Amino acid sequence: MSLVVLVGRDGPDPGRLLEELPGCVDEVVTVEAPGPGRPHRWPKLPRGDRIVLIEADGTMSPADVPHYLHYLDNGFDFVKGSRFIAGGVCTSYPVTRRMGHRLLLTTARFLYGQHLTDVWFGFCAFRKEFLALLEEQDEPLELVGPETVVHALHYGLRIAEVPSRETPGPVRKTTARTFHEGRRILHVLWRERPRNALLRFLSGHRRG
């Protein structure tokens, strides 16, 4: 399997993360943040038939990778981490981020019919075939994971959520940054919405 490591322009060196890789990782591919105004590009030639996406900032634990692969090998198309189910750990969840996350979850439920518990955490695994469906993206590198989750919703993949332990990373989230990132994710959720999203929304509204 291939581990794709997202390296931010001002983020820490991924060396420590690479020292903690489990034995199931066959290949490591790094994706570095491009210059301002330039979209990042997905690696075209990962050799593994399964791909795990992880950030290099130290908030995601490589020790969780085998757990993701287990679900991928047992019938699921897409496996994503959640800090908010039994066994998951969230190290920082201020009120502004909590409110924004609740809005994103509600939007995902009405537009896609999915009852996810964590949209913002981008630690995920999928099969190599899904890589061909991902477009060149212009989101900041830290939003690549959440946008990939939205693409999985858009294409109707069978998604499993597994508990993930967020570990303390660099302090960089201000209220303005949280608002900006949340707005970008909300935009992608709306842009990728299925054609029957309005009917689903109206149906759910009547039941509520």
Short mmCIF file of C-alpha atoms in Angstrom, two decimals:
data_model
loop_
_atom_site.label_atom_id
_atom_site.label_comp_id
_atom_site.label_asym_id
_atom_site.label_seq_id
_atom_site.Cartn_x
_atom_site.Cartn_y
_atom_site.Cartn_z
CA MET A 1 0.00 0.00 0.00
CA SER A 2 1.03 3.60 -0.55
CA LEU A 3 1.06 6.24 2.18
CA VAL A 4 0.52 9.74 0.76
CA VAL A 5 1.92 12.34 3.17
CA LEU A 6 0.69 15.94 2.87
CA VAL A 7 3.49 18.37 3.72
CA GLY A 8 2.51 22.03 4.29
CA ARG A 9 4.77 24.91 3.26
CA ASP A 10 5.35 25.97 6.85
CA GLY A 11 4.70 22.62 8.44
CA PRO A 12 7.11 20.36 10.31
CA ASP A 13 9.46 17.96 8.60
CA PRO A 14 7.76 14.56 8.10
CA GLY A 15 10.84 12.70 9.35
CA ARG A 16 9.32 11.88 12.75
CA LEU A 17 6.16 10.54 11.15
CA LEU A 18 8.20 8.35 8.80
CA GLU A 19 9.99 6.81 11.77
CA GLU A 20 6.67 5.51 13.10
CA LEU A 21 5.43 3.75 9.96
CA PRO A 22 3.87 0.29 10.44
CA GLY A 23 5.22 -2.64 8.46
CA CYS A 24 2.23 -2.72 6.11
CA VAL A 25 3.40 0.47 4.33
CA ASP A 26 5.14 -0.42 1.05
CA GLU A 27 5.65 3.07 -0.34
CA VAL A 28 5.67 6.68 0.89
CA VAL A 29 4.73 9.49 -1.49
CA THR A 30 4.98 13.10 -0.29
CA VAL A 31 2.79 15.89 -1.68
CA GLU A 32 4.14 19.34 -0.90
CA ALA A 33 2.11 22.52 -0.84
CA PRO A 34 2.58 24.56 -4.05
CA GLY A 35 3.18 28.28 -4.16
CA PRO A 36 0.34 30.73 -3.45
CA GLY A 37 -2.39 30.64 -6.08
CA ARG A 38 -1.21 27.35 -7.57
CA PRO A 39 -3.30 24.15 -7.25
CA HIS A 40 -1.63 21.08 -5.83
CA ARG A 41 -1.48 17.93 -7.93
CA TRP A 42 -2.16 14.38 -6.87
CA PRO A 43 0.68 11.89 -7.40
CA LYS A 44 -0.06 9.99 -10.60
CA LEU A 45 1.89 6.82 -10.04
CA PRO A 46 1.54 5.39 -6.52
CA ARG A 47 2.40 1.72 -6.81
CA GLY A 48 0.11 0.46 -4.08
CA ASP A 49 -3.41 -0.78 -4.78
CA ARG A 50 -4.55 0.90 -1.56
CA ILE A 51 -3.79 4.51 -0.60
CA VAL A 52 -3.81 6.11 2.84
CA LEU A 53 -3.85 9.91 3.12
CA ILE A 54 -2.18 11.48 6.16
CA GLU A 55 -0.90 14.92 7.16
CA ALA A 56 2.72 15.44 8.16
CA ASP A 57 1.93 17.87 10.98
CA GLY A 58 1.91 15.15 13.62
CA THR A 59 -1.83 15.25 14.41
CA MET A 60 -2.50 11.86 12.79
CA SER A 61 -0.92 8.61 14.00
CA PRO A 62 0.55 6.16 11.44
CA ALA A 63 -0.16 3.42 14.00
CA ASP A 64 -3.83 3.65 12.95
CA VAL A 65 -3.09 2.68 9.32
CA PRO A 66 -3.60 -1.12 9.75
CA HIS A 67 -7.05 -0.43 11.25
CA TYR A 68 -8.02 1.57 8.15
CA LEU A 69 -6.78 -1.16 5.82
CA HIS A 70 -8.79 -3.79 7.68
CA TYR A 71 -12.06 -2.08 6.77
CA LEU A 72 -10.87 -1.36 3.22
CA ASP A 73 -10.13 -5.05 2.78
CA ASN A 74 -13.55 -6.06 4.11
CA GLY A 75 -16.01 -4.52 1.70
CA PHE A 76 -15.73 -0.76 2.16
CA ASP A 77 -14.68 1.58 -0.66
CA PHE A 78 -13.53 4.45 1.52
CA VAL A 79 -12.41 4.53 5.15
CA LYS A 80 -12.13 7.75 7.12
CA GLY A 81 -11.10 8.61 10.62
CA SER A 82 -13.40 10.08 13.23
CA ARG A 83 -12.36 11.69 16.50
CA PHE A 84 -15.94 11.60 17.80
CA ILE A 85 -16.85 7.91 17.95
CA ALA A 86 -15.90 5.42 20.66
CA GLY A 87 -12.12 5.06 20.75
CA GLY A 88 -11.43 8.36 18.99
CA VAL A 89 -9.56 11.26 20.58
CA CYS A 90 -9.79 15.00 19.85
CA THR A 91 -7.12 17.24 21.39
CA SER A 92 -8.58 20.64 20.54
CA TYR A 93 -12.21 21.50 19.86
CA PRO A 94 -13.02 25.14 20.67
CA VAL A 95 -16.59 26.43 20.55
CA THR A 96 -16.23 28.14 17.14
CA ARG A 97 -14.90 24.98 15.56
CA ARG A 98 -17.58 22.87 17.26
CA MET A 99 -20.37 25.05 15.88
CA GLY A 100 -18.90 25.08 12.39
CA HIS A 101 -18.40 21.33 12.41
CA ARG A 102 -22.01 20.77 13.44
CA LEU A 103 -23.13 22.86 10.47
CA LEU A 104 -20.96 20.80 8.12
CA LEU A 105 -22.32 17.52 9.48
CA THR A 106 -25.92 18.72 9.10
CA THR A 107 -25.22 19.83 5.54
CA ALA A 108 -23.64 16.49 4.65
CA ARG A 109 -26.64 14.68 6.10
CA PHE A 110 -29.23 16.62 4.11
CA LEU A 111 -27.30 16.80 0.82
CA TYR A 112 -25.88 13.27 0.76
CA GLY A 113 -27.98 11.25 3.20
CA GLN A 114 -24.87 10.30 5.17
CA HIS A 115 -24.69 10.33 8.96
CA LEU A 116 -21.01 11.07 9.41
CA THR A 117 -19.52 12.16 12.74
CA ASP A 118 -16.37 13.93 11.51
CA VAL A 119 -16.00 15.80 8.20
CA TRP A 120 -13.05 18.00 9.12
CA PHE A 121 -10.52 15.23 9.92
CA GLY A 122 -8.91 14.18 6.63
CA PHE A 123 -7.15 10.94 7.64
CA CYS A 124 -8.57 8.45 5.10
CA ALA A 125 -7.91 5.37 2.98
CA PHE A 126 -9.22 4.31 -0.41
CA ARG A 127 -8.44 2.11 -3.40
CA LYS A 128 -6.15 3.29 -6.16
CA GLU A 129 -9.04 3.41 -8.66
CA PHE A 130 -10.59 6.30 -6.73
CA LEU A 131 -7.50 8.42 -7.38
CA ALA A 132 -8.54 8.81 -11.03
CA LEU A 133 -11.78 10.51 -9.90
CA LEU A 134 -9.99 13.22 -7.92
CA GLU A 135 -9.61 16.47 -9.77
CA GLU A 136 -6.79 18.95 -9.51
CA GLN A 137 -7.72 20.94 -6.43
CA ASP A 138 -7.07 24.54 -5.47
CA GLU A 139 -7.83 24.14 -1.76
CA PRO A 140 -5.04 24.64 0.80
CA LEU A 141 -3.20 21.42 1.51
CA GLU A 142 -4.77 21.05 4.97
CA LEU A 143 -8.19 20.83 3.29
CA VAL A 144 -7.22 18.08 0.84
CA GLY A 145 -8.42 15.37 3.26
CA PRO A 146 -11.86 16.89 3.90
CA GLU A 147 -12.34 17.56 0.18
CA THR A 148 -11.43 13.94 -0.59
CA VAL A 149 -14.14 12.86 1.86
CA VAL A 150 -16.66 15.04 -0.02
CA HIS A 151 -15.62 13.43 -3.32
CA ALA A 152 -16.30 10.02 -1.76
CA LEU A 153 -19.78 11.24 -0.79
CA HIS A 154 -20.32 12.62 -4.29
CA TYR A 155 -19.50 9.31 -5.98
CA GLY A 156 -21.61 7.28 -3.56
CA LEU A 157 -18.76 5.19 -2.19
CA ARG A 158 -19.44 2.85 0.71
CA ILE A 159 -17.86 4.72 3.61
CA ALA A 160 -16.72 3.39 6.99
CA GLU A 161 -15.77 5.63 9.90
CA VAL A 162 -13.15 4.29 12.29
CA PRO A 163 -11.91 5.79 15.57
CA SER A 164 -8.84 8.01 15.16
CA ARG A 165 -6.63 9.55 17.81
CA GLU A 166 -5.73 13.14 17.06
CA THR A 167 -2.38 13.92 18.65
CA PRO A 168 -1.21 17.43 19.60
CA GLY A 169 0.24 19.28 16.61
CA PRO A 170 1.38 22.83 15.84
CA VAL A 171 -0.89 25.58 17.17
CA ARG A 172 -2.15 27.39 14.06
CA LYS A 173 -5.95 27.53 14.21
CA THR A 174 -7.30 31.02 14.84
CA THR A 175 -11.00 31.87 14.75
CA ALA A 176 -10.52 33.52 11.35
CA ARG A 177 -8.68 30.46 10.02
CA THR A 178 -11.38 28.14 11.34
CA PHE A 179 -14.10 30.22 9.68
CA HIS A 180 -12.20 30.31 6.38
CA GLU A 181 -11.60 26.55 6.30
CA GLY A 182 -15.18 25.78 7.29
CA ARG A 183 -16.50 28.02 4.54
CA ARG A 184 -14.30 26.28 1.96
CA ILE A 185 -15.50 22.83 3.03
CA LEU A 186 -19.12 24.01 2.98
CA HIS A 187 -18.59 25.32 -0.55
CA VAL A 188 -17.24 21.94 -1.70
CA LEU A 189 -20.16 20.10 -0.05
CA TRP A 190 -22.60 22.29 -1.97
CA ARG A 191 -20.65 22.14 -5.25
CA GLU A 192 -20.48 18.33 -5.21
CA ARG A 193 -24.08 17.80 -4.11
CA PRO A 194 -26.11 15.09 -5.94
CA ARG A 195 -29.00 16.08 -8.20
CA ASN A 196 -31.61 14.75 -5.79
CA ALA A 197 -30.21 16.74 -2.86
CA LEU A 198 -33.13 19.18 -2.75
CA LEU A 199 -35.71 16.39 -2.66
CA ARG A 200 -33.78 14.68 0.16
CA PHE A 201 -33.59 17.96 2.07
CA LEU A 202 -37.35 18.61 1.74
CA SER A 203 -38.17 15.03 2.72
CA GLY A 204 -35.96 15.23 5.81
CA HIS A 205 -37.41 18.62 6.73
CA ARG A 206 -40.99 17.26 6.63
CA ARG A 207 -40.04 14.27 8.81
CA GLY A 208 -38.32 16.60 11.27
#
